[in-house]
Amino acid sequence: MSDNKIFIFDTTLRDGEQVPGCKLNTQQKLEIAKELERLGVDVIEAGFPISSPGDFEAVARICDMVRNPIICGLSRAVEKDIKVAAEALQSAKRPRIHTGIGTSDSHVKFKLKTTREKVIERAVAAVKYAKSFVEDVEFYAEDAGRTDNEFLARVIQAVVEAGATVLNIPDTTGYCLPDEYGAKIKFLKENVKGIHKTIISTHCHNDLGLATANSIFGIRNGARQIECTINGIGERAGNTSLEEVVMVMRQHGHLGFEDNIQTKLLNPISQLVSDRMGMVVQPNKAIVGTNAFAHSSGIHQDGVIKNRETYEIINPLDVGVDQSKIVLTARSGRAAIAYRAKNIGYNLTKLELDKVYEQFLKVADRQKEVGDDDLTGIIKTVDGVTV
Ligand code: KIV
Ligand code: ZN
């Protein structure tokens, strides 16, 4: 396997599903898990089995039905959680237990009300216990983003020695700046013995809108797994968006990263997740928003009609969108009107176009968007235009 292969760990069904109002039933989770498998993700975090009987059941069913990706179950660094996660993962072809504990001062002092030494002890015990069930154990240092690097390295050194195979360095609160997060990964790579035998993972939240940038800085500094969700859903402002990190890697091929994602399935799966979770995708969302390939100002429309690449860095077909959209608004120009008129069967002469444009502006100033029916109506009011 190439040293530059980036493992895509999808947590839509765990971190994504934690969002209020996004709860899925087992059938819906199974449907999404199968689509994630088709998409080509390497790991599916299927749930948090101890959290509810429904989640346990969903993880177990996904293990039965989805065979290619690794199936991962979350647990706290608590024996009961780990045991239940192991039970839920029993029939998985490639099971992984994801266990961990908070490491930042605020987690240690206020959430756990303990000491740093006790956190290390619990982390080691959790990894060792998880290893008694499965070979593949991922450890998360919750709030690693706000944990000082020296202490974080001590925790990570201890869990590497206990047998952790994957090391998750979450920016749980979305606090880090990209260079800071990248430097944290680099620090661990340089200061933890034996870390080269493990996979370092990013898990970035989007509280400052930096989740994608932080994940990319993570892999540029040595991480080889990105934890992410479809549409970037997740706690608060969400997680790193799968479609964004994948397309960053594709558009910047010179970075040399490789992944298994079938990018043509990005838009269909975005719509599936949005529909099943009842969570609307913001129209201007990168890659999968309805406006991601829509052009509405005259200057941009003219450029795109002449050559798509003038204003588009991604071919919409590559991400499962049929075509770019030329949207007619009061900011549109003649080039866009001629283009849309041609699409509905009218080849306008220059003179006809001038007349249609004049009428068009009156309608466009009254409404947000001018559709095909409106345009047909306008064209029909102009003398002499034929199909
Ligand atoms: O954000 C976070 O720290 C998490 C962990 C449970 C992995 O979701
Ligand atoms: Zn998270």
Tab-separated table of N, CA, C and O in Angstrom, residues 328 340-341 343-344 346 356 360 363 367 369-381:
chain	number	residue	atom	x	y	z
A	328	LEU	N	-31.187	32.311	-14.261
A	328	LEU	CA	-31.530	33.647	-14.755
A	328	LEU	C	-32.081	34.517	-13.633
A	328	LEU	O	-33.094	34.197	-13.010
A	340	ARG	N	-29.928	30.013	-22.417
A	340	ARG	CA	-31.116	29.322	-21.890
A	340	ARG	C	-32.222	29.258	-22.947
A	340	ARG	O	-32.955	28.278	-23.030
A	341	ALA	N	-32.331	30.309	-23.783
A	341	ALA	CA	-33.342	30.290	-24.852
A	341	ALA	C	-33.032	29.149	-25.828
A	341	ALA	O	-33.923	28.406	-26.233
A	343	ASN	N	-31.509	26.399	-25.139
A	343	ASN	CA	-31.839	25.122	-24.468
A	343	ASN	C	-33.313	24.776	-24.596
A	343	ASN	O	-33.680	23.608	-24.585
A	344	ILE	N	-34.161	25.808	-24.661
A	344	ILE	CA	-35.603	25.501	-24.786
A	344	ILE	C	-36.075	25.659	-26.239
A	344	ILE	O	-37.277	25.727	-26.515
A	346	TYR	N	-35.071	28.068	-28.802
A	346	TYR	CA	-35.100	29.327	-29.553
A	346	TYR	C	-33.681	29.808	-29.848
A	346	TYR	O	-32.912	30.056	-28.930
A	356	VAL	N	-35.865	40.635	-26.203
A	356	VAL	CA	-36.177	39.688	-25.119
A	356	VAL	C	-35.525	40.174	-23.821
A	356	VAL	O	-36.135	40.160	-22.749
A	360	PHE	N	-37.178	40.777	-20.331
A	360	PHE	CA	-36.660	39.894	-19.272
A	360	PHE	C	-36.349	40.702	-18.000
A	360	PHE	O	-36.714	40.317	-16.886
A	363	VAL	N	-39.322	41.441	-15.828
A	363	VAL	CA	-39.793	40.274	-15.053
A	363	VAL	C	-38.782	39.966	-13.942
A	363	VAL	O	-39.148	39.751	-12.779
A	367	GLN	N	-39.157	39.203	-9.742
A	367	GLN	CA	-39.035	37.893	-9.076
A	367	GLN	C	-37.568	37.484	-8.936
A	367	GLN	O	-36.708	37.964	-9.651
A	369	GLU	N	-36.019	34.603	-9.514
A	369	GLU	CA	-35.433	33.767	-10.549
A	369	GLU	C	-36.389	33.675	-11.725
A	369	GLU	O	-37.607	33.656	-11.521
A	370	VAL	N	-35.857	33.633	-12.936
A	370	VAL	CA	-36.715	33.515	-14.121
A	370	VAL	C	-36.553	32.102	-14.667
A	370	VAL	O	-35.461	31.708	-15.096
A	371	GLY	N	-37.631	31.332	-14.634
A	371	GLY	CA	-37.573	29.929	-15.067
A	371	GLY	C	-37.830	29.787	-16.550
A	371	GLY	O	-38.106	30.768	-17.255
A	372	ASP	N	-37.779	28.532	-17.025
A	372	ASP	CA	-37.987	28.262	-18.455
A	372	ASP	C	-39.368	28.712	-18.921
A	372	ASP	O	-39.510	29.259	-20.014
A	373	ASP	N	-40.387	28.476	-18.082
A	373	ASP	CA	-41.746	28.872	-18.494
A	373	ASP	C	-41.846	30.391	-18.632
A	373	ASP	O	-42.437	30.899	-19.583
A	374	ASP	N	-41.241	31.094	-17.652
A	374	ASP	CA	-41.253	32.563	-17.732
A	374	ASP	C	-40.555	33.018	-19.007
A	374	ASP	O	-41.036	33.899	-19.710
A	375	LEU	N	-39.408	32.395	-19.290
A	375	LEU	CA	-38.628	32.824	-20.454
A	375	LEU	C	-39.414	32.565	-21.740
A	375	LEU	O	-39.452	33.418	-22.640
A	376	THR	N	-40.076	31.423	-21.801
A	376	THR	CA	-40.895	31.121	-22.986
A	376	THR	C	-41.955	32.202	-23.145
A	376	THR	O	-42.173	32.736	-24.245
A	377	GLY	N	-42.613	32.548	-22.020
A	377	GLY	CA	-43.655	33.581	-22.053
A	377	GLY	C	-43.086	34.901	-22.581
A	377	GLY	O	-43.697	35.558	-23.424
A	378	ILE	N	-41.900	35.268	-22.096
A	378	ILE	CA	-41.296	36.542	-22.517
A	378	ILE	C	-41.006	36.498	-24.023
A	378	ILE	O	-41.320	37.424	-24.771
A	379	ILE	N	-40.404	35.380	-24.458
A	379	ILE	CA	-40.021	35.275	-25.875
A	379	ILE	C	-41.267	35.397	-26.775
A	379	ILE	O	-41.238	36.059	-27.804
A	380	LYS	N	-42.358	34.793	-26.301
A	380	LYS	CA	-43.588	34.813	-27.125
A	380	LYS	C	-44.179	36.220	-27.263
A	380	LYS	O	-44.944	36.481	-28.187
A	381	THR	N	-43.822	37.126	-26.337
A	381	THR	CA	-44.353	38.497	-26.462
A	381	THR	C	-43.544	39.308	-27.469
A	381	THR	O	-43.921	40.431	-27.825
